[in-house]
Tab-separated table of C-alpha atoms in Angstrom:
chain	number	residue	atom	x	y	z
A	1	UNK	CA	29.557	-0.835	-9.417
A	2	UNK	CA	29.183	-4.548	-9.600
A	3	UNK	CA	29.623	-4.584	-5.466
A	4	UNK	CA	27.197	-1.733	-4.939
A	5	UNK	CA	24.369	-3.380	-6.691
A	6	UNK	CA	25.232	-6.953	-5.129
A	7	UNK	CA	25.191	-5.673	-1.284
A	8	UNK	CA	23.082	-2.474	-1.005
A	9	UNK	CA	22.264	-3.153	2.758
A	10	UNK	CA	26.146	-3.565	3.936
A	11	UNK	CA	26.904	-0.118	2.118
A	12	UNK	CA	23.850	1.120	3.626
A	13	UNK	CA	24.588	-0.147	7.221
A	14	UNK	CA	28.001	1.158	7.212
A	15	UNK	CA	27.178	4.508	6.159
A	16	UNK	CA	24.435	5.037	8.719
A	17	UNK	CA	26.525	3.722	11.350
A	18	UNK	CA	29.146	6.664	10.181
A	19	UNK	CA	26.791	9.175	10.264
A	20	UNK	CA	25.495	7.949	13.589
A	21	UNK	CA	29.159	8.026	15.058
A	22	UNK	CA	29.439	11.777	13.574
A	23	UNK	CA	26.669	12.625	15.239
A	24	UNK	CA	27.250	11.742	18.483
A	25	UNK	CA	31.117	12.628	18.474
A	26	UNK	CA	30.455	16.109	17.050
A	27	UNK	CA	27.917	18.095	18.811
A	28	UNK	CA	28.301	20.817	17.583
A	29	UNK	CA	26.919	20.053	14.600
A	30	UNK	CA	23.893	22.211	13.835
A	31	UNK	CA	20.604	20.069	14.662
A	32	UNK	CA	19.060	21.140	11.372
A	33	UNK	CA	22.311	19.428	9.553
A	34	UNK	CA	21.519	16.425	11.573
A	35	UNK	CA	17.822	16.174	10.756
A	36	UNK	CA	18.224	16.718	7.300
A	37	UNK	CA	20.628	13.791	6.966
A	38	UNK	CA	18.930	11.534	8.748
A	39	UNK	CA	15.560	12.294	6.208
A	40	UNK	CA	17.924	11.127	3.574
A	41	UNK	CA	19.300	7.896	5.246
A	42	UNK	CA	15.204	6.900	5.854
A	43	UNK	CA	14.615	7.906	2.224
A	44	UNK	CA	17.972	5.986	0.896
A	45	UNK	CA	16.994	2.845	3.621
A	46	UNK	CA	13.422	2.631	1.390
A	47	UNK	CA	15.694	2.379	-1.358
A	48	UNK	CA	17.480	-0.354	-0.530
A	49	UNK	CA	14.800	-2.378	0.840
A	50	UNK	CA	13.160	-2.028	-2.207
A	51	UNK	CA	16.526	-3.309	-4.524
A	52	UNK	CA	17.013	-6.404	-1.897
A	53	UNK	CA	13.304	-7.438	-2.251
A	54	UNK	CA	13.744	-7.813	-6.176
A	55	UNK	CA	16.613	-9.600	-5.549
A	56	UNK	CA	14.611	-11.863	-2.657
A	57	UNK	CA	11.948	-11.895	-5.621
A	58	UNK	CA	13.885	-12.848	-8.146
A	59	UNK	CA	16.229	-15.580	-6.391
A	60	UNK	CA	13.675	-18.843	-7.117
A	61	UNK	CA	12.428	-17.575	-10.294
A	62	UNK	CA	15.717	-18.999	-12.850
A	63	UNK	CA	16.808	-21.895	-10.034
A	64	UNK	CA	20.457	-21.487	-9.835
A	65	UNK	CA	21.764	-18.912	-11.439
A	66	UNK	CA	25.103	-17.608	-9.937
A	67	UNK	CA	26.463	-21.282	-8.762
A	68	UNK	CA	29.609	-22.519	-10.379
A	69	UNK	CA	28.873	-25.825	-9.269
A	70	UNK	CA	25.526	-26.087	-11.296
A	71	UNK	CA	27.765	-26.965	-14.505
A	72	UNK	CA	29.338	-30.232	-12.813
């Protein structure tokens, strides 16, 4: 879970690049199938946009938060 939340946008990539490869290497998939996925990528793609700005947001706000070397 810890990897999900940390990089949204690579899982997100990936899986639209997937679908995009079905798509084009299966044409007979029905067009309606097609459409209908590709309403929830956009919808899931709003999603993640709006997780990696609170993390832009949030990434001057506590100075360093996640570096080891801080404590040195």
């Amino acid at each position: 879970m810890q990897f999900i939340t940390t990089h949204p946008a690579r899982i997100y990539a990936v899986a639209v690049a997937a679908l995009a490869l079905v798509a084009h290497y299966v044409p007979e998939l029905p067009s309606a199938l097609v459409l209908g996925l590709v309403a929830a990528v956009l919808g899931t793609g709003e999603a993640v946009q709006r997780t990696e700005d609170k993390k832009t947001a949030g990434a001057g706000e506590g100075g360093r938060q996640d570096d080891d070397r801080a404590d040195a």
